[in-house]
């Protein structure tokens, strides 16, 4: 289901998913109250063994993660075609397993949920300040540092909002996806 088709849905349980080729972070919310969250690591010597491990682990979690709909983050920038393919494999198996409960799937833009919690793209002033306070690094260092700052802001936001002690960036992103979906896209 595309976001445009969703408009507002009558649902109470939303599962936010942030997957990678090595893990899936999740946050299950009901009426904007976090019920379960965490990160499931995949093991295997290659991507195919990891996909199989993802299927087994997600199947084992079906009852615990049952939701009205699943929100996944879309349009993630990946520079390597090989990484895109492998990420697609993992997302495919995770989503297929979770959909077996009857849940629908929507895709959320990363900028939508990040802006909703007040974590917008860094301003020119913030970038300039970082360069001024940390001179002499490569452009990639500054870009990575700004990414870490934004990720930490997300962690801090949800720790404060829900009185938690999250310390994993991926789990915090899953919170962002679930929170945005549950508060903005769900009709009470």
Coordinates of C-alpha atoms in Angstrom, one line a residue:
X1 CA 0.0 0.0 0.0
X2 CA 1.3 3.4 -0.9
X3 CA 1.3 6.3 1.5
X4 CA -1.1 8.2 -0.7
X5 CA -3.6 5.4 -0.6
X6 CA -3.5 5.2 3.2
X7 CA -4.7 8.7 4.0
X8 CA -5.8 7.8 7.5
X9 CA -6.5 4.3 8.6
X10 CA -8.5 2.9 11.5
X11 CA -5.7 1.0 13.2
X12 CA -4.2 0.9 16.6
X13 CA -1.1 -1.3 16.3
X14 CA 1.7 -0.1 14.1
X15 CA 5.0 -1.9 13.6
X16 CA 7.9 0.4 12.5
X17 CA 10.7 -1.5 10.8
X18 CA 14.3 -0.4 10.0
X19 CA 16.1 -3.2 8.3
X20 CA 19.7 -3.7 7.1
X21 CA 21.5 -6.7 5.6
X22 CA 22.6 -7.7 9.1
X23 CA 19.6 -6.9 11.3
X24 CA 16.1 -5.6 11.6
X25 CA 15.2 -3.0 14.2
X26 CA 11.5 -2.8 15.2
X27 CA 9.1 -0.8 17.3
X28 CA 5.5 -2.0 17.9
X29 CA 3.2 0.8 19.1
X30 CA -0.4 0.9 20.1
X31 CA -2.1 4.3 20.2
X32 CA 1.4 5.9 20.3
X33 CA 2.5 3.8 23.3
X34 CA 5.5 1.6 22.7
X35 CA 4.8 -2.0 23.4
X36 CA 7.9 -3.9 22.1
X37 CA 11.1 -2.8 20.5
X38 CA 14.5 -4.2 19.8
X39 CA 16.9 -5.4 17.2
X40 CA 17.2 -8.9 15.7
X41 CA 20.6 -9.7 14.4
X42 CA 21.0 -12.1 11.4
X43 CA 23.7 -14.7 11.2
X44 CA 25.2 -16.4 8.2
X45 CA 28.3 -16.8 6.1
X46 CA 26.7 -15.0 3.1
X47 CA 23.6 -13.0 2.3
X48 CA 21.5 -16.1 1.5
X49 CA 22.2 -17.7 4.9
X50 CA 21.3 -14.3 6.5
X51 CA 18.0 -14.2 4.5
X52 CA 17.1 -17.7 5.7
X53 CA 18.0 -16.7 9.3
X54 CA 15.9 -13.6 8.9
X55 CA 12.9 -15.7 7.8
X56 CA 13.3 -18.1 10.8
X57 CA 13.7 -15.3 13.3
X58 CA 10.8 -13.2 11.9
X59 CA 8.5 -16.3 11.8
X60 CA 9.3 -16.9 15.5
X61 CA 8.3 -13.3 16.4
X62 CA 5.0 -13.2 14.4
X63 CA 2.7 -13.4 17.4
X64 CA 4.7 -10.9 19.4
X65 CA 4.9 -8.4 16.5
X66 CA 1.3 -8.7 15.2
X67 CA 0.1 -5.3 14.0
X68 CA -2.6 -3.7 11.9
X69 CA 0.0 -2.4 9.5
X70 CA 3.7 -2.3 9.0
X71 CA 5.6 0.9 8.3
X72 CA 9.0 0.6 6.5
X73 CA 11.4 3.4 5.6
X74 CA 11.6 3.9 1.9
X75 CA 14.0 5.7 -0.5
X76 CA 17.2 5.0 1.5
X77 CA 20.3 6.2 -0.4
X78 CA 22.6 3.3 -1.1
X79 CA 25.6 3.9 -3.3
X80 CA 26.4 0.3 -4.1
X81 CA 24.1 -1.7 -6.5
X82 CA 25.1 -4.9 -4.7
X83 CA 24.1 -3.4 -1.4
X84 CA 20.7 -2.4 -2.8
X85 CA 20.1 -5.9 -4.1
X86 CA 21.0 -7.5 -0.7
X87 CA 19.0 -5.0 1.2
X88 CA 16.0 -5.8 -1.1
X89 CA 16.4 -9.5 -0.3
X90 CA 16.3 -8.9 3.4
X91 CA 13.3 -6.4 3.2
X92 CA 11.5 -8.9 1.1
X93 CA 11.7 -11.8 3.5
X94 CA 11.0 -9.7 6.5
X95 CA 8.0 -8.0 5.0
X96 CA 6.6 -11.2 3.5
X97 CA 6.9 -13.0 6.9
X98 CA 5.2 -10.1 8.8
X99 CA 2.5 -9.8 6.1
X100 CA 1.5 -13.4 6.7
X101 CA -0.4 -12.2 9.8
X102 CA -2.7 -10.1 7.5
X103 CA -1.0 -6.7 8.1
X104 CA -0.7 -4.2 5.3
X105 CA 2.5 -2.4 4.5
X106 CA 3.2 1.3 3.9
X107 CA 6.4 3.1 3.0
X108 CA 7.4 6.2 5.0
X109 CA 9.9 8.7 3.7
X110 CA 12.8 9.2 6.1
X111 CA 12.5 13.0 5.8
X112 CA 8.8 12.8 6.8
X113 CA 9.3 11.2 10.2
X114 CA 12.5 13.0 10.9
X115 CA 10.9 16.4 10.2
X116 CA 7.9 15.4 12.3
X117 CA 10.1 15.0 15.4
X118 CA 12.0 18.2 14.7
X119 CA 15.1 16.5 13.4
X120 CA 15.4 18.2 10.0
X121 CA 18.4 18.2 7.7
X122 CA 21.3 20.1 9.2
X123 CA 21.4 23.8 8.3
X124 CA 24.3 25.5 6.6
X125 CA 25.0 27.2 10.0
X126 CA 25.2 23.8 11.7
X127 CA 27.5 22.5 9.0
X128 CA 29.8 25.5 9.2
X129 CA 29.9 25.4 13.0
X130 CA 31.0 21.7 12.8
X131 CA 33.8 22.5 10.3
X132 CA 34.9 25.5 12.4
X133 CA 35.1 23.5 15.6
X134 CA 36.8 20.5 13.9
X135 CA 39.1 21.8 11.2
X136 CA 41.1 19.8 8.8
X137 CA 39.0 16.7 8.2
X138 CA 37.9 15.2 4.9
X139 CA 34.4 16.0 3.6
X140 CA 33.3 12.4 4.3
X141 CA 34.2 12.9 8.0
X142 CA 31.9 15.9 8.3
X143 CA 29.1 14.2 6.5
X144 CA 29.4 11.1 8.8
X145 CA 29.6 13.3 11.9
X146 CA 26.4 15.2 10.9
X147 CA 24.7 11.8 10.4
X148 CA 25.8 10.7 13.9
X149 CA 24.5 14.0 15.4
X150 CA 21.1 13.5 13.7
X151 CA 20.9 9.9 14.8
X152 CA 21.7 10.9 18.4
X153 CA 19.0 13.5 18.3
X154 CA 16.5 10.8 17.4
X155 CA 17.7 8.6 20.3
X156 CA 17.5 11.6 22.7
X157 CA 14.0 12.6 21.4
X158 CA 12.5 9.1 22.1
X159 CA 14.3 8.6 25.4
X160 CA 12.8 11.9 26.6
X161 CA 9.4 11.3 25.1
X162 CA 8.9 7.9 26.5
X163 CA 11.3 7.9 29.5
X164 CA 13.5 5.2 27.9
X165 CA 17.2 4.5 27.7
X166 CA 17.6 3.7 24.0
X167 CA 21.2 3.5 22.8
X168 CA 20.8 1.9 19.3
X169 CA 20.4 4.2 16.3
X170 CA 18.5 1.6 14.3
X171 CA 16.0 1.0 17.1
X172 CA 15.5 4.7 17.5
X173 CA 14.8 5.0 13.7
X174 CA 12.2 2.2 14.1
X175 CA 10.6 4.3 16.9
X176 CA 10.5 7.3 14.5
X177 CA 8.9 5.3 11.8
X178 CA 6.3 3.8 14.2
X179 CA 5.6 7.0 16.0
X180 CA 5.1 9.1 12.9
X181 CA 2.8 6.4 11.4
X182 CA 0.9 5.9 14.6
X183 CA 0.3 9.6 15.3
X184 CA 0.0 11.1 11.8
X185 CA -1.4 8.3 9.7
X186 CA -3.7 6.5 12.1
X187 CA -7.3 7.6 12.8
X188 CA -8.5 7.2 16.4

